[in-house]
mmCIF file of C-alpha atoms in Angstrom:
data_model
loop_
_atom_site.group_PDB
_atom_site.id
_atom_site.type_symbol
_atom_site.label_atom_id
_atom_site.label_comp_id
_atom_site.label_asym_id
_atom_site.label_seq_id
_atom_site.Cartn_x
_atom_site.Cartn_y
_atom_site.Cartn_z
ATOM 1 C CA GLY E 1 0.000 0.000 0.000
ATOM 2 C CA CYS E 2 0.921 3.628 -0.280
ATOM 3 C CA ARG E 3 -0.471 7.093 0.365
ATOM 4 C CA LEU E 4 -1.893 7.797 -3.094
ATOM 5 C CA CYS E 5 -2.903 11.447 -3.499
ATOM 6 C CA SER E 6 -4.789 13.417 -6.119
ATOM 7 C CA ARG E 7 -3.682 16.846 -7.330
ATOM 8 C CA ARG E 8 -6.491 18.392 -5.239
ATOM 9 C CA LEU E 9 -5.253 16.703 -2.041
ATOM 10 C CA ILE E 10 -1.660 17.674 -2.840
ATOM 11 C CA ASN E 11 -2.699 21.332 -3.056
ATOM 12 C CA ILE E 12 -4.404 21.164 0.344
ATOM 13 C CA LEU E 13 -1.450 19.452 2.022
ATOM 14 C CA GLN E 14 1.136 21.780 0.491
ATOM 15 C CA LEU E 15 -0.818 24.886 1.466
ATOM 16 C CA SER E 16 -1.368 23.547 4.991
ATOM 17 C CA ALA E 17 2.120 22.195 5.699
ATOM 18 C CA ALA E 18 4.314 23.792 8.340
ATOM 19 C CA LEU E 19 7.933 24.689 7.653
ATOM 20 C CA ASP E 20 9.022 21.636 9.703
ATOM 21 C CA ASP E 21 6.869 19.221 7.694
ATOM 22 C CA GLU E 22 9.116 17.281 5.344
ATOM 23 C CA PHE E 23 7.558 15.176 2.616
ATOM 24 C CA GLN E 24 8.025 14.330 -1.048
ATOM 25 C CA TRP E 25 5.698 13.623 -3.966
ATOM 26 C CA LEU E 26 6.532 10.600 -6.100
ATOM 27 C CA PRO E 27 4.640 10.648 -9.426
ATOM 28 C CA VAL E 28 2.739 7.548 -10.504
ATOM 29 C CA GLU E 29 0.277 6.797 -13.286
ATOM 30 C CA VAL E 30 -2.877 4.854 -12.489
ATOM 31 C CA GLN E 31 -4.716 3.072 -15.275
ATOM 32 C CA LYS E 32 -8.462 2.595 -15.022
ATOM 33 C CA GLN E 33 -9.704 0.682 -18.032
ATOM 34 C CA ARG E 34 -8.369 2.799 -20.942
ATOM 35 C CA GLU E 35 -7.875 6.012 -18.979
ATOM 36 C CA ILE E 36 -4.512 6.886 -17.424
ATOM 37 C CA CYS E 37 -4.571 9.321 -14.490
ATOM 38 C CA SER E 38 -1.663 11.066 -12.788
ATOM 39 C CA TYR E 39 -1.438 10.647 -9.024
ATOM 40 C CA TYR E 40 1.326 11.051 -6.484
ATOM 41 C CA ILE E 41 2.608 8.914 -3.630
ATOM 42 C CA LEU E 42 3.137 10.918 -0.444
ATOM 43 C CA HIS E 43 6.521 9.944 1.045
ATOM 44 C CA PHE E 44 8.134 11.049 4.319
ATOM 45 C CA PRO E 45 11.940 10.670 4.059
ATOM 46 C CA ASN E 46 12.609 11.700 7.693
ATOM 47 C CA PRO E 47 9.548 11.152 9.912
ATOM 48 C CA PRO E 48 9.701 13.181 13.144
ATOM 49 C CA ASP E 49 9.726 11.615 16.611
ATOM 50 C CA VAL E 50 6.257 12.663 17.801
ATOM 51 C CA LEU E 51 5.143 9.683 19.918
ATOM 52 C CA ASP E 52 4.466 9.827 23.626
ATOM 53 C CA ASN E 53 6.281 6.585 24.435
ATOM 54 C CA LYS E 54 4.640 6.259 27.876
ATOM 55 C CA ARG E 55 1.080 6.468 26.536
ATOM 56 C CA SER E 56 1.510 4.674 23.185
ATOM 57 C CA LEU E 57 0.806 0.941 23.086
ATOM 58 C CA PHE E 58 3.676 -1.162 21.689
ATOM 59 C CA ALA E 59 4.173 -4.826 20.790
ATOM 60 C CA GLY E 60 7.954 -5.002 20.756
ATOM 61 C CA ASP E 61 9.023 -2.207 18.384
ATOM 62 C CA PHE E 62 5.648 -2.177 16.602
ATOM 63 C CA VAL E 63 3.252 0.657 17.505
ATOM 64 C CA VAL E 64 -0.186 -0.875 18.116
ATOM 65 C CA LYS E 65 -1.896 2.338 19.242
ATOM 66 C CA PRO E 66 -0.066 5.655 18.942
ATOM 67 C CA ALA E 67 -0.430 8.553 21.347
ATOM 68 C CA PHE E 68 1.298 11.804 20.497
ATOM 69 C CA SER E 69 3.216 14.312 22.559
ATOM 70 C CA ARG E 70 1.982 17.873 21.969
ATOM 71 C CA ASP E 71 5.500 19.151 22.716
ATOM 72 C CA LYS E 72 7.077 16.804 20.146
ATOM 73 C CA ILE E 73 4.463 17.588 17.488
ATOM 74 C CA GLY E 74 5.176 21.295 17.835
ATOM 75 C CA GLY E 75 3.983 23.005 14.667
ATOM 76 C CA HIS E 76 3.725 19.886 12.480
ATOM 77 C CA GLN E 77 0.546 19.864 10.388
ATOM 78 C CA VAL E 78 1.154 16.856 8.086
ATOM 79 C CA PHE E 79 3.313 14.016 9.403
ATOM 80 C CA VAL E 80 3.888 10.350 10.197
ATOM 81 C CA TYR E 81 6.074 8.791 12.878
ATOM 82 C CA PRO E 82 9.023 6.446 12.254
ATOM 83 C CA GLN E 83 7.848 2.971 11.212
ATOM 84 C CA ALA E 84 4.202 4.100 10.938
ATOM 85 C CA GLY E 85 3.727 2.029 7.801
ATOM 86 C CA GLU E 86 2.870 3.123 4.296
ATOM 87 C CA LEU E 87 -0.785 4.047 4.804
ATOM 88 C CA LYS E 88 -0.922 6.082 7.995
ATOM 89 C CA LEU E 89 -0.973 9.849 7.759
ATOM 90 C CA PHE E 90 -1.504 12.299 10.596
ATOM 91 C CA LEU E 91 -2.957 15.764 10.166
ATOM 92 C CA SER E 92 -3.770 18.703 12.369
ATOM 93 C CA GLU E 93 -7.429 19.558 12.894
ATOM 94 C CA ALA E 94 -7.042 22.544 10.530
ATOM 95 C CA VAL E 95 -5.793 20.298 7.707
ATOM 96 C CA LYS E 96 -8.595 17.797 8.367
ATOM 97 C CA LEU E 97 -11.159 20.595 8.068
ATOM 98 C CA ALA E 98 -9.591 21.819 4.809
ATOM 99 C CA ILE E 99 -9.808 18.302 3.355
ATOM 100 C CA GLU E 100 -13.440 17.987 4.400
ATOM 101 C CA LYS E 101 -14.255 21.436 2.986
ATOM 102 C CA GLU E 102 -12.829 20.418 -0.404
ATOM 103 C CA ALA E 103 -14.799 17.129 -0.228
ATOM 104 C CA CYS E 104 -11.767 14.919 -0.878
ATOM 105 C CA THR E 105 -12.660 11.242 -0.682
ATOM 106 C CA GLY E 106 -10.878 7.915 -0.425
ATOM 107 C CA MET E 107 -9.612 8.215 3.148
ATOM 108 C CA GLU E 108 -10.889 7.556 6.619
ATOM 109 C CA LEU E 109 -10.227 10.212 9.247
ATOM 110 C CA SER E 110 -10.168 9.461 12.970
ATOM 111 C CA ARG E 111 -8.785 11.017 16.146
ATOM 112 C CA VAL E 112 -5.543 10.118 17.929
ATOM 113 C CA PRO E 113 -4.798 11.178 21.532
ATOM 114 C CA VAL E 114 -2.442 14.138 21.976
ATOM 115 C CA GLN E 115 -1.257 15.376 25.381
#
């Protein structure tokens, strides 16, 4: 799996990103029947350490249920944590609202504890 993004979602994420948010767009073509569409894979080359290790649930090194540290998140708006997997993506409430306002589809949004 991967974080496949449309041009519309890319625009929202780029406009919403903080200076500390570091991500890359990897172009990919998706073929649906005879139509070829351009999409992008959202990649995080250096995910920040944002987990609250005392409140997160681990199975060995695997994060079963993340909990974030508000201090570690700082100004991040669009991020993942190290070893989060290829599908997880974390957003600030402001970015979530922007995505909902633009009626982007194809993702499930839920809350994660932050203290």
